[in-house]
Amino acid sequence: LIISKSDLVQHFDFDMEKIEKDALALNPSLKIIVTSAKTGEGMEEWFEFLKHCRGTARRALA
């Protein structure tokens, strides 16, 4: 689960902890990455996740 625009959270009624808790209740193995392109938060983690997925897909197709 990618939660983007984290730099705007303080401007809205958005409870990040509740969102994460509820998402994990639905899928305990869910990977949650919080990102902000503006601040750079979470971008490296997201890119690494994408690289991992690409490698996994390539191996599956080989």
N, CA, C and O of each residue as an XYZ file, in Angstrom:
248
protein
N       0.856     -1.170      0.000
C       0.000      0.000      0.000
C       0.897      1.226      0.000
O       1.734      1.398      0.886
N       0.714      2.070     -0.995
C       1.451      3.330     -1.058
C       0.524      4.440     -0.574
O      -0.551      4.656     -1.134
N       0.947      5.128      0.458
C       0.210      6.298      0.938
C       1.035      7.505      0.517
O       2.122      7.743      1.042
N       0.510      8.255     -0.427
C       1.272      9.377     -0.983
C       0.815     10.709     -0.390
O      -0.161     10.788      0.357
N       1.555     11.736     -0.752
C       1.253     13.102     -0.308
C       1.308     13.244      1.217
O       0.529     13.995      1.804
N       2.226     12.523      1.845
C       2.309     12.564      3.310
C       2.610     13.961      3.839
O       2.335     14.256      5.002
N       3.171     14.819      2.995
C       3.452     16.193      3.426
C       2.174     17.001      3.628
O       2.219     18.081      4.218
N       1.037     16.497      3.149
C      -0.235     17.207      3.299
C      -1.085     16.696      4.461
O      -2.148     17.251      4.737
N      -0.636     15.660      5.135
C      -1.435     15.029      6.196
C      -1.873     16.024      7.258
O      -3.011     15.967      7.725
N      -0.996     16.928      7.643
C      -1.344     17.864      8.719
C      -2.458     18.831      8.329
O      -3.047     19.476      9.197
N      -2.749     18.938      7.039
C      -3.786     19.859      6.573
C      -5.175     19.229      6.502
O      -6.158     19.911      6.213
N      -5.252     17.936      6.764
C      -6.521     17.220      6.644
C      -6.777     16.378      7.883
O      -5.867     16.114      8.668
N      -8.020     15.962      8.049
C      -8.387     15.054      9.133
C      -8.042     13.636      8.680
O      -8.902     12.901      8.196
N      -6.780     13.267      8.844
C      -6.269     11.994      8.343
C      -5.450     11.348      9.439
O      -4.433     11.898      9.860
N      -5.877     10.191      9.905
C      -5.200      9.489     10.992
C      -4.341      8.371     10.397
O      -4.833      7.276     10.127
N      -3.058      8.660     10.198
C      -2.145      7.710      9.574
C      -2.078      6.401     10.352
O      -2.074      5.326      9.751
N      -2.028      6.476     11.670
C      -1.953      5.261     12.481
C      -3.188      4.393     12.289
O      -3.078      3.170     12.200
N      -4.366      5.016     12.223
C      -5.601      4.256     12.021
C      -5.622      3.608     10.646
O      -6.013      2.448     10.512
N      -5.207      4.342      9.626
C      -5.165      3.792      8.271
C      -4.252      2.570      8.232
O      -4.624      1.526      7.697
N      -3.056      2.707      8.802
C      -2.110      1.594      8.804
C      -2.659      0.416      9.600
O      -2.555     -0.729      9.159
N      -3.238      0.682     10.763
C      -3.808     -0.384     11.596
C      -4.937     -1.105     10.861
O      -4.982     -2.335     10.846
N      -5.839     -0.351     10.259
C      -6.963     -0.951      9.536
C      -6.485     -1.758      8.330
O      -6.995     -2.849      8.071
N      -5.515     -1.230      7.596
C      -4.989     -1.940      6.425
C      -4.328     -3.250      6.843
O      -4.518     -4.279      6.195
N      -3.556     -3.212      7.922
C      -2.890     -4.427      8.398
C      -3.878     -5.427      8.982
O      -3.613     -6.629      8.968
N      -5.003     -4.959      9.491
C      -6.042     -5.871      9.977
C      -6.632     -6.657      8.808
O      -6.986     -7.827      8.956
N      -6.736     -6.015      7.658
C      -7.250     -6.691      6.463
C      -6.220     -7.625      5.842
O      -6.565     -8.678      5.307
N      -4.950     -7.229      5.921
C      -3.874     -8.026      5.334
C      -2.617     -7.847      6.179
O      -1.856     -6.904      5.962
N      -2.391     -8.747      7.146
C      -1.259     -8.601      8.065
C       0.114     -8.589      7.389
O       1.072     -8.083      7.974
N       0.234     -9.124      6.191
C       1.532     -9.135      5.514
C       1.700     -7.966      4.541
O       2.661     -7.922      3.772
N       0.770     -7.032      4.580
C       0.795     -5.882      3.684
C       2.020     -5.012      3.935
O       2.366     -4.723      5.081
N       2.658     -4.605      2.870
C       3.775     -3.658      2.943
C       3.181     -2.263      2.779
O       2.479     -1.997      1.804
N       3.458     -1.384      3.720
C       2.951     -0.015      3.667
C       4.140      0.927      3.513
O       5.084      0.897      4.303
N       4.075      1.757      2.488
C       5.122      2.747      2.253
C       4.457      4.117      2.187
O       3.567      4.351      1.369
N       4.895      5.006      3.048
C       4.368      6.373      3.100
C       5.335      7.258      2.322
O       6.533      7.284      2.601
N       4.795      7.988      1.336
C       5.668      8.770      0.461
C       5.245     10.231      0.340
O       4.094     10.601      0.572
N       6.218     11.029     -0.030
C       5.981     12.423     -0.417
C       7.032     12.781     -1.462
O       8.225     12.818     -1.162
N       6.592     13.039     -2.673
C       7.536     13.465     -3.710
C       8.120     14.833     -3.366
O       9.259     15.136     -3.722
N       7.343     15.648     -2.677
C       7.794     17.003     -2.323
C       8.967     16.968     -1.346
O       9.951     17.685     -1.528
N       8.863     16.130     -0.305
C       9.915     16.078      0.714
C      10.911     14.948      0.476
O      12.003     14.947      1.044
N      10.532     13.982     -0.369
C      11.389     12.826     -0.613
C      11.132     11.679      0.347
O      11.721     10.607      0.204
N      10.266     11.891      1.317
C       9.968     10.846      2.301
C       9.504      9.570      1.604
O       8.601      9.600      0.767
N      10.130      8.453      1.959
C       9.707      7.144      1.485
C      10.024      6.820      0.038
O       9.756      5.704     -0.408
N      10.585      7.754     -0.705
C      10.815      7.519     -2.129
C      11.857      6.429     -2.369
O      11.666      5.576     -3.235
N      12.938      6.446     -1.626
C      13.972      5.421     -1.800
C      13.410      4.036     -1.478
O      13.684      3.071     -2.191
N      12.633      3.943     -0.413
C      12.018      2.663     -0.042
C      11.076      2.186     -1.150
O      11.054      1.001     -1.481
N      10.305      3.102     -1.718
C       9.385      2.752     -2.797
C      10.157      2.287     -4.032
O       9.776      1.292     -4.649
N      11.227      2.980     -4.405
C      12.034      2.589     -5.561
C      12.651      1.207     -5.354
O      12.676      0.393     -6.276
N      13.144      0.944     -4.153
C      13.714     -0.371     -3.855
C      12.648     -1.459     -3.967
O      12.922     -2.546     -4.476
N      11.448     -1.176     -3.499
C      10.338     -2.124     -3.615
C      10.031     -2.405     -5.090
O       9.834     -3.557     -5.477
N       9.991     -1.353     -5.907
C       9.735     -1.531     -7.341
C      10.829     -2.363     -8.006
O      10.532     -3.227     -8.831
N      12.081     -2.113     -7.658
C      13.185     -2.902     -8.215
C      13.048     -4.367     -7.831
O      13.269     -5.257     -8.653
N      12.684     -4.611     -6.584
C      12.483     -5.985     -6.108
C      11.367     -6.663     -6.904
O      11.516     -7.808     -7.330
N      10.257     -5.965     -7.104
C       9.125     -6.526     -7.857
C       9.518     -6.817     -9.298
O       9.131     -7.843     -9.857
N      10.281     -5.920     -9.892
C      10.724     -6.123    -11.274
C      11.605     -7.364    -11.373
O      11.459     -8.158    -12.302
N      12.509     -7.531    -10.429
C      13.375     -8.708    -10.427
C      12.586     -9.988    -10.242
O      12.858    -10.994    -10.898
N      11.608     -9.952     -9.349
C      10.761    -11.122     -9.110
C       9.980    -11.479    -10.368
O       9.875    -12.654    -10.718
N       9.435    -10.483    -11.048
C       8.663    -10.719    -12.274
C       9.555    -11.283    -13.375
O       9.152    -12.199    -14.092
N      10.748    -10.750    -13.510
C      11.673    -11.249    -14.542
C      12.036    -12.707    -14.296
O      12.086    -13.502    -15.234
N      12.289    -13.059    -13.045
C      12.627    -14.453    -12.734
C      11.449    -15.369    -13.019
O      11.638    -16.493    -13.484
N      10.244    -14.908    -12.750
C       9.049    -15.720    -12.990
C       8.829    -15.949    -14.485
O       8.306    -16.990    -14.882
N       9.221    -14.988    -15.309
C       9.033    -15.110    -16.755
C      10.142    -15.906    -17.435
O       9.984    -16.355    -18.570
N      11.255    -16.077    -16.746
C      12.409    -16.772    -17.349
C      12.186    -18.264    -17.445
O      13.057    -18.989    -17.925
